[in-house]
Amino acid sequence: MIGALMVVENEIDWQNLKKEITKNLDFNCSHYTDSFLKRRVECRLRATSINNYTDYTSFLLDSSDEQKSLKKELTIHVTHFFRDISLWSFLENSVIPKLIEQKNELGQKSIRIWSAGCSTGEEPYSISMLFHEVLGSNISKYDIRIHATDYDFATVSKARLGSYEKTQFTEINPDYVTKYFDVSGDSYKIKSHIKNLVDISQGDILSKDKPKNIDLIFCRNVVIYFDKEIKEELYVDFYDALNPQGFLVIGKTETLLGPAREKFKVFSVTERVFSK
Ligand SMILES: C[S@@+](CC[C@H](N)C(=O)[O-])C[C@H]1O[C@@H](n2cnc3c(N)ncnc32)[C@H](O)[C@@H]1O
């Protein structure tokens, strides 16, 4: 039962709907759990007042608007600046100084960061602000690139725009709003020196063609709906994508699974930071 609507469930119709979604929406259902997929599809059933998978499949195949709406529903992208604030203090006081120390010891200037599943850009721009905070004027001595990717095209376009509303400021230090945004009416635009460190592109984190030689990977609140086997593979891929002594940050409610648990060292249990 969803709202006032009773969904008539049929396994064959459900499998068929998943097949059509995978074929037509450039979204691979086999990577996600059924309970997650059903919850998202049910939101669309409610919105369209359709109560069974067969009718919904026909409707979906006939309507490009519905395909867009379902794709958006499947790639939910809730986020905000400095989400989970205690993590950011830990990054500022422990992870970034350690990373800089390692780079200085190696005589290297290049720092590569990947925000995987960056949604509308708040995470990579928060990272850029934090590097500016930690390094101050010394930032020009380093070659810092923050590569940010997300599956969803509309989300990527919004991230590139770098224009936000106050609702995204629930955890940010108010001084950073003054320092790092140009305000115009209700719109807050990321300043160019913050934006310049960030490259945003569309990309599937499950693709085998992952970025390489990364020093710090953020993958927070993205894999929660992935199958266990997919998560296990992904965490090993992240390990391989990192430079020696690199760091992985995962979401506060997430845990490392599979062989990656043996490979990574725990840098902070509470903040879910791991090192290679
Ligand atoms: C809840 S947001 C997380 C944003 C940010 N990392 C944070 O923690 O605030 C999840 C994002 O992951 C993206 N996503 C889901 N599956 C993905 C995939 N296979 N590849 C890339 N991005 C994906 C969604 O489009 C969505 O924007």
CSV table of C-alpha atoms and ligand atoms in Angstrom, one decimal:
chain,number,residue,atom,x,y,z
A,1,MET,CA,0.0,0.0,0.0
A,2,ILE,CA,1.5,3.4,-0.9
A,3,GLY,CA,-0.5,6.5,0.2
A,4,ALA,CA,-4.0,5.7,-1.0
A,5,LEU,CA,-2.7,3.4,-3.7
A,6,MET,CA,-2.5,-0.4,-3.5
A,7,VAL,CA,0.4,-1.7,-5.7
A,8,VAL,CA,-0.3,-5.0,-7.4
A,9,GLU,CA,3.0,-6.7,-7.3
A,10,ASN,CA,4.0,-9.4,-9.8
A,11,GLU,CA,7.5,-10.7,-10.0
A,12,ILE,CA,7.6,-11.3,-13.8
A,13,ASP,CA,6.2,-7.7,-14.4
A,14,TRP,CA,8.8,-6.3,-11.9
A,15,GLN,CA,11.7,-8.1,-13.7
A,16,ASN,CA,10.4,-6.8,-17.0
A,17,LEU,CA,10.2,-3.2,-15.7
A,18,LYS,CA,13.8,-3.5,-14.4
A,19,LYS,CA,14.9,-4.8,-17.8
A,20,GLU,CA,13.3,-1.8,-19.6
A,21,ILE,CA,14.8,0.7,-17.1
A,22,THR,CA,18.3,-0.8,-17.6
A,23,LYS,CA,17.8,-0.7,-21.4
A,24,ASN,CA,16.2,2.7,-21.8
A,25,LEU,CA,17.4,4.9,-18.9
A,26,ASP,CA,21.1,4.2,-18.9
A,27,PHE,CA,20.8,3.0,-15.4
A,28,ASN,CA,21.9,-0.5,-14.5
A,29,CYS,CA,19.3,-2.0,-12.1
A,30,SER,CA,21.4,-5.0,-11.4
A,31,HIS,CA,23.8,-2.9,-9.3
A,32,TYR,CA,21.1,-1.9,-6.8
A,33,THR,CA,19.0,-3.8,-4.3
A,34,ASP,CA,15.3,-4.6,-5.1
A,35,SER,CA,14.1,-2.8,-2.0
A,36,PHE,CA,15.8,0.4,-3.0
A,37,LEU,CA,14.5,0.2,-6.6
A,38,LYS,CA,11.0,-0.6,-5.5
A,39,ARG,CA,10.9,2.3,-3.1
A,40,ARG,CA,12.0,4.7,-5.8
A,41,VAL,CA,9.6,3.3,-8.4
A,42,GLU,CA,6.7,3.4,-6.0
A,43,CYS,CA,7.3,7.2,-5.6
A,44,ARG,CA,6.7,7.4,-9.4
A,45,LEU,CA,3.6,5.1,-9.2
A,46,ARG,CA,2.2,7.4,-6.6
A,47,ALA,CA,2.9,10.5,-8.7
A,48,THR,CA,1.3,9.0,-11.8
A,49,SER,CA,-1.6,7.2,-10.0
A,50,ILE,CA,-0.6,3.9,-11.6
A,51,ASN,CA,-1.0,0.8,-9.4
A,52,ASN,CA,0.8,-2.0,-11.2
A,53,TYR,CA,4.2,-2.6,-12.9
A,54,THR,CA,2.8,-3.5,-16.3
A,55,ASP,CA,0.9,-0.3,-16.9
A,56,TYR,CA,3.8,1.7,-15.5
A,57,THR,CA,6.3,0.0,-17.9
A,58,SER,CA,4.1,0.9,-20.9
A,59,PHE,CA,3.7,4.5,-19.6
A,60,LEU,CA,7.4,4.8,-19.0
A,61,LEU,CA,8.3,3.5,-22.5
A,62,ASP,CA,5.9,6.0,-24.1
A,63,SER,CA,6.9,9.1,-22.1
A,64,SER,CA,10.3,10.7,-22.2
A,65,ASP,CA,9.3,13.0,-19.4
A,66,GLU,CA,8.5,10.0,-17.2
A,67,GLN,CA,11.9,8.5,-18.1
A,68,LYS,CA,13.5,11.7,-16.9
A,69,SER,CA,11.4,11.8,-13.7
A,70,LEU,CA,12.2,8.2,-12.8
A,71,LYS,CA,15.9,8.6,-13.6
A,72,LYS,CA,15.9,11.6,-11.2
A,73,GLU,CA,14.1,9.5,-8.5
A,74,LEU,CA,16.6,6.7,-8.9
A,75,THR,CA,19.6,9.0,-8.4
A,76,ILE,CA,18.5,10.9,-5.3
A,77,HIS,CA,21.0,13.6,-4.6
A,78,VAL,CA,20.4,15.1,-1.2
A,79,THR,CA,23.5,17.0,0.0
A,80,HIS,CA,24.7,20.2,1.6
A,81,PHE,CA,27.9,22.1,2.3
A,82,PHE,CA,30.1,20.6,5.0
A,83,ARG,CA,27.7,17.7,5.5
A,84,ASP,CA,28.6,15.9,8.7
A,85,ILE,CA,30.5,18.8,10.2
A,86,SER,CA,32.7,16.7,12.6
A,87,LEU,CA,34.3,15.0,9.6
A,88,TRP,CA,35.3,18.4,8.2
A,89,SER,CA,37.1,19.4,11.4
A,90,PHE,CA,38.9,16.0,11.3
A,91,LEU,CA,39.9,16.6,7.7
A,92,GLU,CA,41.1,20.1,8.6
A,93,ASN,CA,43.1,19.1,11.7
A,94,SER,CA,44.3,15.6,10.8
A,95,VAL,CA,43.8,14.4,7.2
A,96,ILE,CA,44.8,17.4,5.2
A,97,PRO,CA,47.9,18.3,7.3
A,98,LYS,CA,49.0,14.6,7.1
A,99,LEU,CA,48.6,14.6,3.4
A,100,ILE,CA,50.5,17.9,3.0
A,101,GLU,CA,53.3,16.5,5.2
A,102,GLN,CA,53.5,13.4,3.1
A,103,LYS,CA,53.7,15.5,-0.1
A,104,ASN,CA,56.4,17.7,1.3
A,105,GLU,CA,58.5,14.7,2.4
A,106,LEU,CA,58.2,13.3,-1.2
A,107,GLY,CA,58.9,16.8,-2.7
A,108,GLN,CA,55.6,16.5,-4.6
A,109,LYS,CA,53.3,19.4,-5.4
A,110,SER,CA,50.5,17.6,-7.0
A,111,ILE,CA,47.4,16.7,-4.9
A,112,ARG,CA,44.6,14.8,-6.6
A,113,ILE,CA,41.2,14.5,-5.0
A,114,TRP,CA,38.1,12.6,-6.3
A,115,SER,CA,34.6,13.4,-5.0
A,116,ALA,CA,32.7,10.3,-6.3
A,117,GLY,CA,28.9,10.9,-6.4
A,118,CYS,CA,29.3,14.6,-5.9
A,119,SER,CA,25.6,15.4,-6.5
A,120,THR,CA,25.0,19.2,-7.0
A,121,GLY,CA,28.6,20.1,-6.0
A,122,GLU,CA,28.4,21.1,-2.4
A,123,GLU,CA,31.0,18.3,-1.4
A,124,PRO,CA,33.7,19.2,-3.9
A,125,TYR,CA,33.3,22.9,-3.2
A,126,SER,CA,33.5,22.3,0.5
A,127,ILE,CA,36.8,20.4,-0.1
A,128,SER,CA,38.2,23.4,-2.1
A,129,MET,CA,37.2,25.8,0.7
A,130,LEU,CA,38.9,23.6,3.3
A,131,PHE,CA,42.1,23.4,1.4
A,132,HIS,CA,42.1,27.2,1.1
A,133,GLU,CA,41.5,27.4,4.9
A,134,VAL,CA,44.3,25.0,5.7
A,135,LEU,CA,46.9,26.2,3.3
A,136,GLY,CA,46.1,30.0,3.1
A,137,SER,CA,48.4,31.8,0.8
A,138,ASN,CA,50.6,28.6,0.5
A,139,ILE,CA,47.9,27.1,-1.7
A,140,SER,CA,49.6,28.5,-4.7
A,141,LYS,CA,52.7,26.3,-4.0
A,142,TYR,CA,50.6,23.2,-4.7
A,143,ASP,CA,48.9,21.9,-7.8
A,144,ILE,CA,45.5,20.8,-6.4
A,145,ARG,CA,42.7,19.3,-8.6
A,146,ILE,CA,39.4,18.1,-7.3
A,147,HIS,CA,37.8,15.8,-9.8
A,148,ALA,CA,34.0,15.5,-9.1
A,149,THR,CA,31.7,13.1,-10.8
A,150,ASP,CA,28.1,12.1,-10.7
A,151,TYR,CA,25.9,9.8,-12.7
A,152,ASP,CA,23.0,12.2,-13.1
A,153,PHE,CA,23.3,14.8,-15.9
A,154,ALA,CA,21.0,17.4,-14.4
A,155,THR,CA,22.9,17.2,-11.1
A,156,VAL,CA,26.2,17.7,-12.8
A,157,SER,CA,24.9,20.8,-14.7
A,158,LYS,CA,23.8,22.3,-11.4
A,159,ALA,CA,27.1,21.5,-9.8
A,160,ARG,CA,28.9,23.3,-12.7
A,161,LEU,CA,26.8,26.4,-12.2
A,162,GLY,CA,27.9,26.7,-8.6
A,163,SER,CA,24.9,28.8,-7.6
A,164,TYR,CA,23.1,27.9,-4.4
A,165,GLU,CA,20.3,28.9,-2.0
A,166,LYS,CA,20.5,29.4,1.8
A,167,THR,CA,18.9,26.0,2.4
A,168,GLN,CA,22.3,24.4,1.6
A,169,PHE,CA,24.0,26.2,4.5
A,170,THR,CA,22.8,24.2,7.5
A,171,GLU,CA,26.3,23.2,8.6
A,172,ILE,CA,28.7,25.6,6.9
A,173,ASN,CA,30.7,28.1,9.1
A,174,PRO,CA,28.9,31.5,8.4
A,175,ASP,CA,32.3,33.1,7.9
A,176,TYR,CA,32.9,30.9,4.8
A,177,VAL,CA,29.6,32.1,3.3
A,178,THR,CA,31.0,35.7,3.4
A,179,LYS,CA,34.5,34.6,2.3
A,180,TYR,CA,33.7,32.1,-0.5
A,181,PHE,CA,30.4,33.2,-2.1
A,182,ASP,CA,29.3,36.2,-4.2
A,183,VAL,CA,25.8,37.0,-3.0
A,184,SER,CA,23.2,38.4,-5.4
A,185,GLY,CA,19.6,38.5,-4.0
A,186,ASP,CA,18.8,35.0,-2.9
A,187,SER,CA,21.5,33.4,-4.9
A,188,TYR,CA,25.0,32.5,-3.5
A,189,LYS,CA,27.6,31.9,-6.2
A,190,ILE,CA,30.8,30.1,-5.5
A,191,LYS,CA,33.8,32.5,-6.0
A,192,SER,CA,36.1,31.7,-8.9
A,193,HIS,CA,39.2,30.8,-6.9
A,194,ILE,CA,37.2,28.1,-5.1
A,195,LYS,CA,35.6,26.9,-8.4
A,196,ASN,CA,38.9,26.8,-10.2
A,197,LEU,CA,40.2,23.8,-8.2
A,198,VAL,CA,37.2,21.7,-9.2
A,199,ASP,CA,36.4,19.8,-12.4
A,200,ILE,CA,33.0,18.4,-12.6
A,201,SER,CA,31.9,15.7,-15.1
A,202,GLN,CA,29.3,13.0,-15.6
A,203,GLY,CA,30.5,9.6,-14.7
A,204,ASP,CA,29.4,6.2,-13.3
A,205,ILE,CA,31.5,5.2,-10.2
A,206,LEU,CA,30.9,1.6,-11.2
A,207,SER,CA,32.6,2.0,-14.5
A,208,LYS,CA,35.9,0.2,-14.6
A,209,ASP,CA,37.5,3.3,-16.1
A,210,LYS,CA,38.2,5.0,-12.8
A,211,PRO,CA,40.5,8.0,-12.2
A,212,LYS,CA,44.0,6.9,-11.0
A,213,ASN,CA,46.8,8.2,-8.8
A,214,ILE,CA,44.4,9.9,-6.4
A,215,ASP,CA,45.4,11.1,-2.9
A,216,LEU,CA,42.0,11.5,-1.3
A,217,ILE,CA,38.7,9.9,-2.4
A,218,PHE,CA,35.3,10.9,-1.0
A,219,CYS,CA,32.5,8.5,-1.6
A,220,ARG,CA,29.8,9.4,0.9
A,221,ASN,CA,26.2,8.4,0.9
A,222,VAL,CA,26.3,7.0,-2.7
A,223,VAL,CA,26.8,3.2,-2.2
A,224,ILE,CA,24.1,2.8,0.4
A,225,TYR,CA,21.7,1.3,-2.2
A,226,PHE,CA,24.3,-0.9,-4.0
A,227,ASP,CA,24.4,-4.6,-3.7
A,228,LYS,CA,26.9,-6.1,-1.2
A,229,GLU,CA,29.1,-7.6,-4.0
A,230,ILE,CA,29.2,-4.4,-5.9
A,231,LYS,CA,30.3,-2.4,-2.8
A,232,GLU,CA,33.0,-5.0,-2.1
A,233,GLU,CA,34.4,-4.6,-5.6
A,234,LEU,CA,34.1,-0.8,-5.6
A,235,TYR,CA,36.1,-0.4,-2.3
A,236,VAL,CA,38.9,-2.6,-3.8
A,237,ASP,CA,38.8,-0.4,-6.9
A,238,PHE,CA,39.1,2.7,-4.7
A,239,TYR,CA,42.1,1.1,-3.0
A,240,ASP,CA,43.7,0.6,-6.4
A,241,ALA,CA,42.9,4.1,-7.5
A,242,LEU,CA,44.7,5.7,-4.5
A,243,ASN,CA,48.4,6.6,-4.4
A,244,PRO,CA,50.4,4.9,-1.6
A,245,GLN,CA,49.3,6.5,1.8
A,246,GLY,CA,46.2,8.0,0.2
A,247,PHE,CA,42.9,8.3,2.0
A,248,LEU,CA,39.3,7.1,1.5
A,249,VAL,CA,36.4,8.9,3.2
A,250,ILE,CA,33.0,7.1,3.2
A,251,GLY,CA,29.6,8.0,4.6
A,252,LYS,CA,28.9,8.2,8.4
A,253,THR,CA,26.4,5.3,8.2
A,254,GLU,CA,28.6,3.2,5.9
A,255,THR,CA,31.2,0.4,6.6
A,256,LEU,CA,34.0,-1.0,4.5
A,257,LEU,CA,33.1,-4.5,3.2
A,258,GLY,CA,35.0,-7.5,1.8
A,259,PRO,CA,38.7,-7.6,0.9
A,260,ALA,CA,39.1,-3.8,1.3
A,261,ARG,CA,38.7,-4.3,5.1
A,262,GLU,CA,42.1,-6.1,5.1
A,263,LYS,CA,43.8,-3.8,2.7
A,264,PHE,CA,42.9,-0.4,4.2
A,265,LYS,CA,44.2,0.9,7.6
A,266,VAL,CA,41.6,2.6,9.8
A,267,PHE,CA,42.5,6.3,10.2
A,268,SER,CA,39.4,7.2,12.1
A,269,VAL,CA,36.6,4.8,12.9
A,270,THR,CA,34.1,7.5,13.9
A,271,GLU,CA,34.8,9.7,10.9
A,272,ARG,CA,35.0,6.7,8.5
A,273,VAL,CA,38.4,7.7,7.2
A,274,PHE,CA,40.8,4.9,5.9
A,275,SER,CA,44.3,5.1,4.6
A,276,LYS,CA,46.2,2.9,2.1
B,1,LIG,C1,22.9,11.4,-1.6
B,1,LIG,S1,24.0,12.0,-2.9
B,1,LIG,C2,25.5,12.2,-2.0
B,1,LIG,C3,26.2,13.5,-2.3
B,1,LIG,C4,27.5,13.7,-1.4
B,1,LIG,N1,28.5,12.7,-1.7
B,1,LIG,C5,27.1,13.8,0.0
B,1,LIG,O1,27.4,12.9,0.8
B,1,LIG,O2,26.5,14.8,0.4
B,1,LIG,C6,24.2,10.6,-3.9
B,1,LIG,C7,24.7,10.9,-5.3
B,1,LIG,O3,25.2,9.7,-5.8
B,1,LIG,C8,24.9,9.7,-7.2
B,1,LIG,N2,25.1,8.4,-7.7
B,1,LIG,C9,24.3,7.3,-7.5
B,1,LIG,N3,24.7,6.2,-8.2
B,1,LIG,C10,25.8,6.6,-8.8
B,1,LIG,C11,26.8,6.0,-9.7
B,1,LIG,N4,26.7,4.7,-10.0
B,1,LIG,N5,27.8,6.7,-10.2
B,1,LIG,C12,27.9,8.1,-9.9
B,1,LIG,N6,27.1,8.7,-9.1
B,1,LIG,C13,26.0,8.0,-8.5
B,1,LIG,C14,23.5,10.3,-7.3
B,1,LIG,O4,23.2,10.8,-8.6
B,1,LIG,C15,23.5,11.3,-6.2
B,1,LIG,O5,23.7,12.6,-6.7
